[in-house]
Short mmCIF file of C-alpha atoms in Angstrom, two decimals:
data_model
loop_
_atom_site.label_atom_id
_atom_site.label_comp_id
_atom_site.label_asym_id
_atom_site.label_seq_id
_atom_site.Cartn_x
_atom_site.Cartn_y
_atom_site.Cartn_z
CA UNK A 1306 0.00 0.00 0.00
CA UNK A 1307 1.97 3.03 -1.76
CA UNK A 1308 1.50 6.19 0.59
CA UNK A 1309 1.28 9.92 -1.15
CA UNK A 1310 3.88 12.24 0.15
CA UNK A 1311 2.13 14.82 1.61
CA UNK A 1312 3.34 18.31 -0.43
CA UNK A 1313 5.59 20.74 0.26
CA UNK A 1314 2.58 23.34 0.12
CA UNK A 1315 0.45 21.70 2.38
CA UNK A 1316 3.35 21.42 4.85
CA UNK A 1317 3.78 24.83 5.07
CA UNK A 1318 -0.17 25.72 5.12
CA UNK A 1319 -0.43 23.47 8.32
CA UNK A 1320 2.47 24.66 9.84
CA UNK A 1321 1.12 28.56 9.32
CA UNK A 1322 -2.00 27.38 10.90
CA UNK A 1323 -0.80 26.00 13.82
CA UNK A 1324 1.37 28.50 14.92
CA UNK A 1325 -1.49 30.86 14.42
CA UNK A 1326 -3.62 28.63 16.70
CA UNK A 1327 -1.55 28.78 18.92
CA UNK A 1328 -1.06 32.03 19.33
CA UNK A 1329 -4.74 32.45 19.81
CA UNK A 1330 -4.28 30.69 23.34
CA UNK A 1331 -7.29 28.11 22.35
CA UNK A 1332 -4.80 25.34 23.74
CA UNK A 1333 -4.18 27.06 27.22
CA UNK A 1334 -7.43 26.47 29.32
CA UNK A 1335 -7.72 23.14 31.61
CA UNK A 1336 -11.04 22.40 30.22
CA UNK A 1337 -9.72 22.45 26.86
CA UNK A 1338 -6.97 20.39 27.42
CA UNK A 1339 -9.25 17.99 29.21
CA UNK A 1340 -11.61 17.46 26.13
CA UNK A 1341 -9.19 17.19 24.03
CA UNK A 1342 -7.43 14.11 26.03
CA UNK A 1343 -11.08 12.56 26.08
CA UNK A 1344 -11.77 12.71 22.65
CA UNK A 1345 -8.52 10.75 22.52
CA UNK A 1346 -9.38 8.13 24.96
CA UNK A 1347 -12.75 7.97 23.20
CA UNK A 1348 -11.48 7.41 19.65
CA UNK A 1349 -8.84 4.41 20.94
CA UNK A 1350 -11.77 2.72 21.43
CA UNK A 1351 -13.79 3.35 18.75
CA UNK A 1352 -10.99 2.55 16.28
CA UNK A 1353 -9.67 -0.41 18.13
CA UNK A 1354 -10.71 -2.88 15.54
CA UNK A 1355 -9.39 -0.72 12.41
CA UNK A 1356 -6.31 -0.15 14.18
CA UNK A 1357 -5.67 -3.61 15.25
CA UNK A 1358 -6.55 -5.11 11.62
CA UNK A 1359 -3.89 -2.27 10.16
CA UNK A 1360 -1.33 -3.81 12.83
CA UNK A 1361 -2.20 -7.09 11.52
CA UNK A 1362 -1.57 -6.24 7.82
CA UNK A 1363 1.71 -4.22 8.44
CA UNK A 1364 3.30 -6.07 11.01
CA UNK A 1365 1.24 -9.58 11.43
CA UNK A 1366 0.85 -8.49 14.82
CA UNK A 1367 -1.94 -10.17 17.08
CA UNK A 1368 -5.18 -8.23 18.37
CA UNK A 1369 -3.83 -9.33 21.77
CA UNK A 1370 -0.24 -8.00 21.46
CA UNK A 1371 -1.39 -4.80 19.73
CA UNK A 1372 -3.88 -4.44 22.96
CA UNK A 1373 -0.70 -5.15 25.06
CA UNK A 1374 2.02 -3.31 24.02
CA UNK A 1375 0.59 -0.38 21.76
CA UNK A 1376 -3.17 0.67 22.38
CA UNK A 1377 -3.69 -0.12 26.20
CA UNK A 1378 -0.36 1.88 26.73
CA UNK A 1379 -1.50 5.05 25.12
CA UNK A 1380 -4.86 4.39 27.13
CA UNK A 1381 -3.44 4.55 30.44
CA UNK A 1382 -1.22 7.41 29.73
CA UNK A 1383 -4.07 9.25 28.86
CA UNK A 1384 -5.88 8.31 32.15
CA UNK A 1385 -3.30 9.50 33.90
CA UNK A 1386 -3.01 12.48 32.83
CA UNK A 1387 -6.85 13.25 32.92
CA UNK A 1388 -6.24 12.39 36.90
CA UNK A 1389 -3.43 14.49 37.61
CA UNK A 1390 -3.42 17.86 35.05
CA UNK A 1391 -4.71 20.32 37.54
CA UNK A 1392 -2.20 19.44 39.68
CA UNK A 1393 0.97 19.42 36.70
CA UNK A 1394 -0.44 23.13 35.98
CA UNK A 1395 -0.80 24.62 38.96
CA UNK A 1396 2.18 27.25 39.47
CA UNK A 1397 4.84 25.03 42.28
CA UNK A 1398 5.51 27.74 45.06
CA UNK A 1399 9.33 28.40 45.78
CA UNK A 1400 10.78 29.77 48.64
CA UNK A 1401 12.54 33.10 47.94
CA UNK A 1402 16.00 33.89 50.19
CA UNK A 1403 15.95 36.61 52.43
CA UNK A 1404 18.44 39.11 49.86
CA UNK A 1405 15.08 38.99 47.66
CA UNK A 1406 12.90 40.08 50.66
CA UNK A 1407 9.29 40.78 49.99
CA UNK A 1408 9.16 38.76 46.46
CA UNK A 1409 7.58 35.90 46.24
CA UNK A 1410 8.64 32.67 43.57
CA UNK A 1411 7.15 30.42 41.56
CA UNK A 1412 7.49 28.19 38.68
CA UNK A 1413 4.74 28.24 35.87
CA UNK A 1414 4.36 25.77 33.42
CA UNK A 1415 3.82 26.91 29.95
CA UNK A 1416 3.32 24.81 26.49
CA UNK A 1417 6.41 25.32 24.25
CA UNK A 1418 4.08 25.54 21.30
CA UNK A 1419 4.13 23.95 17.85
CA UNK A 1420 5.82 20.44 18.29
CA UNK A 1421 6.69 18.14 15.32
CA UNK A 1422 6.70 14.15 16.54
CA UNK A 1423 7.93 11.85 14.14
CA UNK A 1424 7.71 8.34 15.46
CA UNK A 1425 9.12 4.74 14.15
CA UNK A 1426 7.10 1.43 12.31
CA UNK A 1427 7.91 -0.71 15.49
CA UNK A 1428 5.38 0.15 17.43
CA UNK A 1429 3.22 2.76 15.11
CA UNK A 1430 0.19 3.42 17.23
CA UNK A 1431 1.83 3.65 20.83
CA UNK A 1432 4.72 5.53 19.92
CA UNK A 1433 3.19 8.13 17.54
CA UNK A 1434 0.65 8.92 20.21
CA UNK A 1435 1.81 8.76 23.22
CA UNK A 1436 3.75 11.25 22.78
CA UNK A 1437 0.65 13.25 21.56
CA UNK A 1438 -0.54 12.85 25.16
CA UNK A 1439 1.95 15.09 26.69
CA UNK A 1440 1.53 17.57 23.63
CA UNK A 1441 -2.41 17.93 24.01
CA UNK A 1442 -1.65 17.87 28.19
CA UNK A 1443 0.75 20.44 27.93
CA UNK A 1444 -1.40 22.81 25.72
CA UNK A 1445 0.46 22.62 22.48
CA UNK A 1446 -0.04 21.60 18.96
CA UNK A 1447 1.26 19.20 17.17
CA UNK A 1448 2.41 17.54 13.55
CA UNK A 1449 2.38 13.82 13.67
CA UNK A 1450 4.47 12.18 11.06
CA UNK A 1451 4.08 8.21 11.37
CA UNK A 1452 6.04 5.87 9.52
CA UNK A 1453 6.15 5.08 5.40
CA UNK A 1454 6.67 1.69 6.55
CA UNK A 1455 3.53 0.75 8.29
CA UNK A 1456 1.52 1.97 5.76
CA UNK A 1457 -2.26 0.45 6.84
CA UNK A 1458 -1.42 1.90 10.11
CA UNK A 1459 -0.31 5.28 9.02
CA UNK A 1460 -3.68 5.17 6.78
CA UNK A 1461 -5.77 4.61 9.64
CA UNK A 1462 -4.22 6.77 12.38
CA UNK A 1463 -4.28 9.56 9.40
CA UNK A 1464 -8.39 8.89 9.33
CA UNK A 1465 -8.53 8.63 12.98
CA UNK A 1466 -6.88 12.02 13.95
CA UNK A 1467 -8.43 13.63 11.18
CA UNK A 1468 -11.86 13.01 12.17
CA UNK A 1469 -11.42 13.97 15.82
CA UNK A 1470 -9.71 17.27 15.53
CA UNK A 1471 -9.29 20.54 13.41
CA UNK A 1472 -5.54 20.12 11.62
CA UNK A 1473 -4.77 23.83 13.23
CA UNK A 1474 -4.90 21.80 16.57
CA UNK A 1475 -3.11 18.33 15.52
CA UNK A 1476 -2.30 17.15 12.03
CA UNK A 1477 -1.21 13.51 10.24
CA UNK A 1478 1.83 14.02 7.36
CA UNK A 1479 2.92 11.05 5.87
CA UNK A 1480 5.73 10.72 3.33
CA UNK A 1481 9.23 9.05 2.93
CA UNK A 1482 12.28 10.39 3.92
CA UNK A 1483 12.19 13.31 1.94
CA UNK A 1484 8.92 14.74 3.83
CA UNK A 1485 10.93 14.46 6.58
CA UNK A 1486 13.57 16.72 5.26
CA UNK A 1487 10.93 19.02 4.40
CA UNK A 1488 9.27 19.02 7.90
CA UNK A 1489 12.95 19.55 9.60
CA UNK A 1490 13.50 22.83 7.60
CA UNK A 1491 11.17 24.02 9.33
CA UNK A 1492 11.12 26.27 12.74
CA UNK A 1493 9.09 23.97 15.49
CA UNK A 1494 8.94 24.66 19.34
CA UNK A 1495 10.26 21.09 20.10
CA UNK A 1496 10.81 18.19 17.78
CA UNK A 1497 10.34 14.99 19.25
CA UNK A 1498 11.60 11.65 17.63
CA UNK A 1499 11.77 8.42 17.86
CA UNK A 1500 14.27 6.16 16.01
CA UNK A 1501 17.97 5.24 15.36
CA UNK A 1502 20.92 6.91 16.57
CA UNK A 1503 21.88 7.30 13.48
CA UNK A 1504 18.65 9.15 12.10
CA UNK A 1505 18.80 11.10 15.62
CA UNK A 1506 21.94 12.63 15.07
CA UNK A 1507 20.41 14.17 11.47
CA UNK A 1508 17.08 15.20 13.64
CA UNK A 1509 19.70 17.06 16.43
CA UNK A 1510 21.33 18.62 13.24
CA UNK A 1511 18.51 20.22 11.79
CA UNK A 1512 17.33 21.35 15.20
CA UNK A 1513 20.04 22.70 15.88
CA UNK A 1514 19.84 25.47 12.70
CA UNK A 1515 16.50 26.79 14.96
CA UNK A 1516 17.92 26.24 18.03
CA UNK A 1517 14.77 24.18 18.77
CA UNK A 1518 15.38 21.83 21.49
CA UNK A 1519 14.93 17.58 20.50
CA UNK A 1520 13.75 14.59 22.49
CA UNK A 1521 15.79 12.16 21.15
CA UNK A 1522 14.18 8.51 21.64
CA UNK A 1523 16.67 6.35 20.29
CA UNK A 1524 17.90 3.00 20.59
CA UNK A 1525 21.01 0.65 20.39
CA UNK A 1526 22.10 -3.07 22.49
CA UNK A 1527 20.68 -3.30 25.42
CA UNK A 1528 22.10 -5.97 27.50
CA UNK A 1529 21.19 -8.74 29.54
CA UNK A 1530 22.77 -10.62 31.88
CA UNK A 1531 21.91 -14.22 33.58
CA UNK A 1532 24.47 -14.20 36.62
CA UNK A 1533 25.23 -17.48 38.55
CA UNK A 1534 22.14 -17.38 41.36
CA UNK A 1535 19.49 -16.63 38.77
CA UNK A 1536 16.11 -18.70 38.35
CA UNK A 1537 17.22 -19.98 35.14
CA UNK A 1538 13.54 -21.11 34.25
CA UNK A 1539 12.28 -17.40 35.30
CA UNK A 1540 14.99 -15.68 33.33
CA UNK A 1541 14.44 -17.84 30.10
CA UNK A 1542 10.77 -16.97 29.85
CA UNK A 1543 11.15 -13.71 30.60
CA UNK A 1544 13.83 -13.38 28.39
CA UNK A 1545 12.30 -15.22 25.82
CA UNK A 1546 8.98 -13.38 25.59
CA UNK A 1547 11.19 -9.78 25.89
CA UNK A 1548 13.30 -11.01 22.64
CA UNK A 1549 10.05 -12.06 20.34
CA UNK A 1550 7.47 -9.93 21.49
CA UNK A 1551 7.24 -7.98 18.05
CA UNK A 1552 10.06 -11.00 16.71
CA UNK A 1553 12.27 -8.94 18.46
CA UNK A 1554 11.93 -5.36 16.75
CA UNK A 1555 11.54 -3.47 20.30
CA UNK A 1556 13.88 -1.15 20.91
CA UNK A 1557 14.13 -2.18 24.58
CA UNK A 1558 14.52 -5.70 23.78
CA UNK A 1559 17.35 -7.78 25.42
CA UNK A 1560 20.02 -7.58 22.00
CA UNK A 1561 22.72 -9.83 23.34
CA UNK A 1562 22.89 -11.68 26.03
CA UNK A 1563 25.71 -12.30 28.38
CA UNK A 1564 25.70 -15.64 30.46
CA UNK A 1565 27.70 -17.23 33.10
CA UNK A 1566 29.67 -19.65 31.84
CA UNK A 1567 28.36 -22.43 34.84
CA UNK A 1568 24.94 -21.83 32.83
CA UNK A 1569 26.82 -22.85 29.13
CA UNK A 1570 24.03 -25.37 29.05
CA UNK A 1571 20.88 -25.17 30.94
CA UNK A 1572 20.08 -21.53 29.56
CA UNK A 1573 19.30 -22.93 26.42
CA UNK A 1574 17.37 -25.57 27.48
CA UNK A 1575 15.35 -23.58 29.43
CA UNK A 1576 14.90 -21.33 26.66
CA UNK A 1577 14.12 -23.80 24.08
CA UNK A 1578 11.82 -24.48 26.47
CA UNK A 1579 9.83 -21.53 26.98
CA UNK A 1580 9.46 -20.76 23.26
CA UNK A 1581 8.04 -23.67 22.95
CA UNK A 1582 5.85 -22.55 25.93
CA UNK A 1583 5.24 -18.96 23.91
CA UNK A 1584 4.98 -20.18 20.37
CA UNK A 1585 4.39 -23.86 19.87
CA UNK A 1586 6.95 -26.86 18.60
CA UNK A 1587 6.59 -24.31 15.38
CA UNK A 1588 6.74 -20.30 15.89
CA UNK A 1589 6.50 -19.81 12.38
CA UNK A 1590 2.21 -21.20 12.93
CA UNK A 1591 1.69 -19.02 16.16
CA UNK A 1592 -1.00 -16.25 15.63
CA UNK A 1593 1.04 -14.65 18.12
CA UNK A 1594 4.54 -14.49 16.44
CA UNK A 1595 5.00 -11.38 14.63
CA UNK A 1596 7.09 -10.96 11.20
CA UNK A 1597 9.85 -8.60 9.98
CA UNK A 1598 8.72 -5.36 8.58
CA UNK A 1599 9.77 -5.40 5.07
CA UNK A 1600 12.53 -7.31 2.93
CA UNK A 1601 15.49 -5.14 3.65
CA UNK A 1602 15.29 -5.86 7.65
CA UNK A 1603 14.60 -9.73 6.88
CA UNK A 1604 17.75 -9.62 4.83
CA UNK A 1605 19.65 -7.67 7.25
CA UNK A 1606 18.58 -9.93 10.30
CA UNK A 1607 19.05 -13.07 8.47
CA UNK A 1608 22.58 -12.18 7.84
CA UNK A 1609 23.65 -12.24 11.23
CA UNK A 1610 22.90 -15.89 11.40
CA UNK A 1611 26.38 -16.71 9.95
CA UNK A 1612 28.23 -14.44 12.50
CA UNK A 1613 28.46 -17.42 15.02
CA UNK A 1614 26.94 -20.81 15.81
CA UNK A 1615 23.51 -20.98 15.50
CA UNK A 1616 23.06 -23.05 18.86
CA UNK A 1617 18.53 -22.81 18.99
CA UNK A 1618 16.45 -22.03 16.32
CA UNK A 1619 18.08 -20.21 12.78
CA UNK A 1620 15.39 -20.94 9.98
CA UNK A 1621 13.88 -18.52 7.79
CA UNK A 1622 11.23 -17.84 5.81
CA UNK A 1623 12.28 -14.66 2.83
CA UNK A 1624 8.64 -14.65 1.06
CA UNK A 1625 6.49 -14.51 4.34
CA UNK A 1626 9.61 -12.15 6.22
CA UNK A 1627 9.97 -14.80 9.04
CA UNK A 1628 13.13 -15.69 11.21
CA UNK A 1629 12.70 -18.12 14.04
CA UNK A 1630 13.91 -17.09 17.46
CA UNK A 1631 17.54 -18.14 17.62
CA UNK A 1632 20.35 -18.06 20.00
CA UNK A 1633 23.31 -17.82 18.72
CA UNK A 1634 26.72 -18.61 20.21
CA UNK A 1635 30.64 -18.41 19.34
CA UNK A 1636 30.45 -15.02 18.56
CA UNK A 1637 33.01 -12.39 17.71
CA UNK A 1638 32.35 -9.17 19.82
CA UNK A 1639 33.90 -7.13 16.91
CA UNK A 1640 31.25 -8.70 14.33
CA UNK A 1641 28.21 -6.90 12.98
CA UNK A 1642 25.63 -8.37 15.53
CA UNK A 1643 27.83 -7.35 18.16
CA UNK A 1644 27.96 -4.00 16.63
CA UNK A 1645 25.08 -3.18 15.57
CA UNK A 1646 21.42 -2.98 16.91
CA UNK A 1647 19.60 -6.24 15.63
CA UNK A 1648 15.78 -5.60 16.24
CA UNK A 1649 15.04 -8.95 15.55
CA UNK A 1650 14.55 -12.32 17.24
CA UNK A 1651 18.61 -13.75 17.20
CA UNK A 1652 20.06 -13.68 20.30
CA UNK A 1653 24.04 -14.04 20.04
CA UNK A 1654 25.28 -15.07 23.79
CA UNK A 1655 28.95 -14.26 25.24
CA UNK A 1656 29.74 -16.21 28.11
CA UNK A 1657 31.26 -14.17 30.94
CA UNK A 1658 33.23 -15.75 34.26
CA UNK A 1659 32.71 -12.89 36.86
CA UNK A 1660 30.09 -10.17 36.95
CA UNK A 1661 33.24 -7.57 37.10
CA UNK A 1662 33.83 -9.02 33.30
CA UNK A 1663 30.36 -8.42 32.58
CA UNK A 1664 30.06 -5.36 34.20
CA UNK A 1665 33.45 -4.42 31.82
CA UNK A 1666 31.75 -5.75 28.52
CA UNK A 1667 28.76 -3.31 29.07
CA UNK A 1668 31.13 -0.07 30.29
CA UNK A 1669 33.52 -0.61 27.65
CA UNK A 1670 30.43 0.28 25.11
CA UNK A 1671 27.90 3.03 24.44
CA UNK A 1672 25.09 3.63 27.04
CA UNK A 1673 22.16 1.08 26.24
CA UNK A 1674 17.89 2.17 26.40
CA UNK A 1675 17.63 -0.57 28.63
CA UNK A 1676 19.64 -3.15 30.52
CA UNK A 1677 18.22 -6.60 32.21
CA UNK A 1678 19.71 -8.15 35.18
CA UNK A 1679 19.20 -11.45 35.97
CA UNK A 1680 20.29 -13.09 39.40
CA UNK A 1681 20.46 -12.14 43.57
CA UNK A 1682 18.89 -9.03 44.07
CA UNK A 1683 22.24 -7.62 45.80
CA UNK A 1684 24.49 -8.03 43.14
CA UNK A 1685 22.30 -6.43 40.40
CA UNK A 1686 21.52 -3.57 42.61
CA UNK A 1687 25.63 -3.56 42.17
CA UNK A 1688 25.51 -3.80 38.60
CA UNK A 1689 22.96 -0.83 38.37
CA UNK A 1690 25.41 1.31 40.30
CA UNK A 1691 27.87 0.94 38.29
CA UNK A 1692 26.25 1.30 34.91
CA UNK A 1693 24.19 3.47 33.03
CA UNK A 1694 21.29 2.98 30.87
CA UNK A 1695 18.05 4.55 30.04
CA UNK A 1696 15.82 2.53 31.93
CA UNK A 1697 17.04 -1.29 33.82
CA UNK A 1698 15.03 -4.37 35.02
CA UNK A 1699 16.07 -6.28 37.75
CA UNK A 1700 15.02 -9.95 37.14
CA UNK A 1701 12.36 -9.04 34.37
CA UNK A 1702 12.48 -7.79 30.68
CA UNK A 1703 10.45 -4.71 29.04
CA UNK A 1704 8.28 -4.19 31.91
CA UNK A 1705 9.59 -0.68 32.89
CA UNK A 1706 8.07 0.87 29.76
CA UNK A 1707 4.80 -0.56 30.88
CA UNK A 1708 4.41 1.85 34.35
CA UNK A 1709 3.19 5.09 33.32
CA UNK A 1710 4.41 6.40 36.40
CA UNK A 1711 8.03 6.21 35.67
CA UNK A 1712 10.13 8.19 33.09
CA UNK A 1713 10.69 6.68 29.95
CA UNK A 1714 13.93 8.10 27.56
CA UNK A 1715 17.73 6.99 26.66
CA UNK A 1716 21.28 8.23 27.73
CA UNK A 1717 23.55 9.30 25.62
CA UNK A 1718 24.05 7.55 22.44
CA UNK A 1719 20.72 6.36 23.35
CA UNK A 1720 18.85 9.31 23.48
CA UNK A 1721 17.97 12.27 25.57
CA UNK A 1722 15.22 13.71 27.21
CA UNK A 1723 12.31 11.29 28.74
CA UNK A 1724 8.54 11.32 29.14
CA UNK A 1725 5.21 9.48 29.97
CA UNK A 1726 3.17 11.09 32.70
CA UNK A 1727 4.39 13.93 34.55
CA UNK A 1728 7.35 13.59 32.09
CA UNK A 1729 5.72 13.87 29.41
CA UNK A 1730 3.96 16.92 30.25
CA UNK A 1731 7.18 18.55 31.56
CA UNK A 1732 8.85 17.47 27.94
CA UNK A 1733 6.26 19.73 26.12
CA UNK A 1734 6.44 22.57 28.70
CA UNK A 1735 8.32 25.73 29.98
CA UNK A 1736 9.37 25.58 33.18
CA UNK A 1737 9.04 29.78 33.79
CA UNK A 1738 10.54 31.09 36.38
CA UNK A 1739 8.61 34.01 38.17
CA UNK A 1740 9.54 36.34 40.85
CA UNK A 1741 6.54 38.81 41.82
CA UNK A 1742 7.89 41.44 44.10
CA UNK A 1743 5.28 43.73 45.60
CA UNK A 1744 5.75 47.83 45.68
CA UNK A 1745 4.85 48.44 49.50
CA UNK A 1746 8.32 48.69 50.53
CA UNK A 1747 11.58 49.13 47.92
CA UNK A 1748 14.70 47.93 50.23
CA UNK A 1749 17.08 50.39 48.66
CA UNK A 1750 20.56 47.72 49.50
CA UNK A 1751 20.74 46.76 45.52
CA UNK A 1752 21.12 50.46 44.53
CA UNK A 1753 23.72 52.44 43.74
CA UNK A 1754 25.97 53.06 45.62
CA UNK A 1755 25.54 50.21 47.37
CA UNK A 1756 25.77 52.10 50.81
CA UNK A 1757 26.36 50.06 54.04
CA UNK A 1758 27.44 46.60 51.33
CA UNK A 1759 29.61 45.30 53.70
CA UNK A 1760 26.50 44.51 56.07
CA UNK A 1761 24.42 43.43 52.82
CA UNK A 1762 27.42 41.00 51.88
CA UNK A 1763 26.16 38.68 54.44
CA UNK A 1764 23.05 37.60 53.41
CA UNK A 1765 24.30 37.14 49.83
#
């Protein structure tokens, strides 16, 4: 399904309008806000079914994993902000030092304005709107650009946010890569995208012309360790349904995974075992097993399959874009799966002797989205403190994306910035600070000539 690249002209004529919108202040008032976020929540549910059968056609992905990981994720966010806005826009009270004596502080939070969110195929629906949430919450507008390659999807969400509000408010633009050039040459309040590092550092770069400021949701290997002392059972179905839940193309999804050498052979066992659990003798049958999204990231996935020894799984499927969950072992750490982010379901393994090694393997490269620690609570509380990531899981896989009471964003190569709930609102806002001094009394100890300064010096 070919999409039309929406036109240069039309770019530009939404782009007018929305910065005249906002100008108007329509977006400011609670109530407005409020309806807004409804009329959200509303429409998830009336477009479940479309939305779900445009997963299925783009992605082969299951009513029950779209539920899961894209449409009940974008519900609750929007629940929680409905429950806690007044609160995120009331002005915070500061206390004001005695050299400022009578003022009073405070912090108001203001919308930033017209924001641009371009979002990934991975997960189309959650991570084009959910990001919308903290726009609408925030009192902005916002240009949603969704993927060219989840074209059904883009279709449908296109449909969807036309019909529930005015384009000068929030607006679908679809196109290749050359809409996006178009959309980055222009002046936005805040661009927020998510993606590769590699397509991040082009997004920073065109901000930066503007000096318009980025969320950068990006990507790259997260690791995951199995330490002596784990539940090896536990940790291979958790690990299991983290790698193939979306076959893999998650960009929190364990992407290598390094095992203590004393577990060399019951790790795969137990994971052969859980997949079997998850997807049948056969994965390739499971209604539940999703497929790579087009031909070039079957071919590139595939290709990793003879950068080590294929140890579980390793057949493919070019004309229906399938790969079978595989672990994959004997591995160079210098080759291209070691190098490179896989999103997809192979699993190459490096055996490690002592958690300091392991700790060294993950220091010694860039700063993952996520990291996954399997074993006694102590010593990955250890781990944590002495590495860095976006987000971590102690004994579990994924789940952190899934509260949307904690922040969700990358460090360093893997991103910057974070939101979902009070995060996201704070990503779309202006922190302002405000100092209202009355006119009842004018201390005159900041004037020229500063008489009597040695006595003002110390309350400085």
């Amino acid at each position: 399904m070919p999409l039309e690249n929406t036109s240069a002209e039309r770019i530009a004529a939404i782009h007018a309008a929305q910065r005249d919108y906002f100008r108007s202040g329509a977006t400011l008032p609670a109530d407005f806000r409020r309806i807004m976020l409804r009329r959200l929540e509303q429409a998830l549910r009336q477009w479940e079914r479309r939305l779900c059968d445009a997963l299925w056609q783009d992605l082969r992905k299951s009513p029950e994993e779209a539920s899961l990981t894209e449409l009940s994720i974008v519900q609750s966010e929007v629940r929680n902000h409905l429950r806690h806005l007044g609160r995120w826009m009331r002005p915070e009270r500061r206390p004001s030092p005695l050299k400022l004596f009578p003022s009073a502080s405070r912090i108001l939070s203001e919308p930033l304005g017209t924001a641009l969110i371009v979002s990934p195929w991975n997960y189309p629906v959650q991570l084009l709107l959910n990001p919308l949430v903290g726009a609408i919450s925030a009192g902005c507008t916002a240009v949603l650009k969704p993927s060219p390659y989840t074209p059904h999807v883009s279709a449908t969400l296109r449909a969807m946010i036309g019909e529930i509000y005015d384009e000068r408010y929030v607006a679908v633009v679809e196109g290749n890569r050359d809409v996006n050039t178009l959309l980055l040459d222009r002046r936005w309040d805040l661009v927020f995208f998510t993606g590769s590092p590699e397509l991040g550092r082009i997004v920073m770069a065109a901000a930066a012309r503007h000096l318009t400021p980025v969320i950068l949701e990006l990507g790259g290997k997260s690791p995951c360790i199995v330490d002596r002392g784990a539940d090896v059972e536990t940790a291979a179905r958790r690990i299991a349904w983290g790698k193939t839940l979306n076959a893999g193309q998650t960009c929190i999804a364990p992407d290598y995974l390094l095992l203590h050498e004393s577990l060399a052979d019951a790790f795969p066992a137990a994971y052969a075992r859980a997949l079997r659990r998850l997807h049948g003798d056969d994965a390739r049958q499971s209604p539940h097993y999703v497929r790579l999204v087009n031909d070039r990231a079957f071919d590139r996935v595939a290709s990793y399959l003879a950068q080590g020894t294929v140890r579980l799984g390793g057949r493919t499927d070019r004309a229906e874009r399938y790969i079978e969950p595989t672990l994959l072992t004997e591995v160079d750490p210098l080759a291209p799966v070691m190098r490179e982010e896989i999103f997809g379901p192979v699993l190459p393994v490096v055996p490690f002797r002592t958690t300091d090694e392991a700790v060294a393997f993950v220091t010694e490269r860039e700063k993952p989205l996520a990291l996954y620690y399997f074993g006694p609570e102590k010593s990955g509380r250890e781990v944590l403190r002495r590495t860095s990531s976006g987000g971590a899981c102690l004994n579990d896989t994924i789940m952190h994306i899934a509260n949307e009471h904690l922040p969700f964003g990358g460090v360093g190569n893997s991103g910057m910035g974070r939101y979902h709930g009070r995060d996201s609102f704070d990503a779309f806002s202006h922190r302002r600070a405000v100092v209202e001094t009355p006119t009842w009394i004018d201390p005159p100890f900041r004037y020229m000539p500063y008489k009597l300064f040695r006595y003002v010096k110390r309350i400085l």
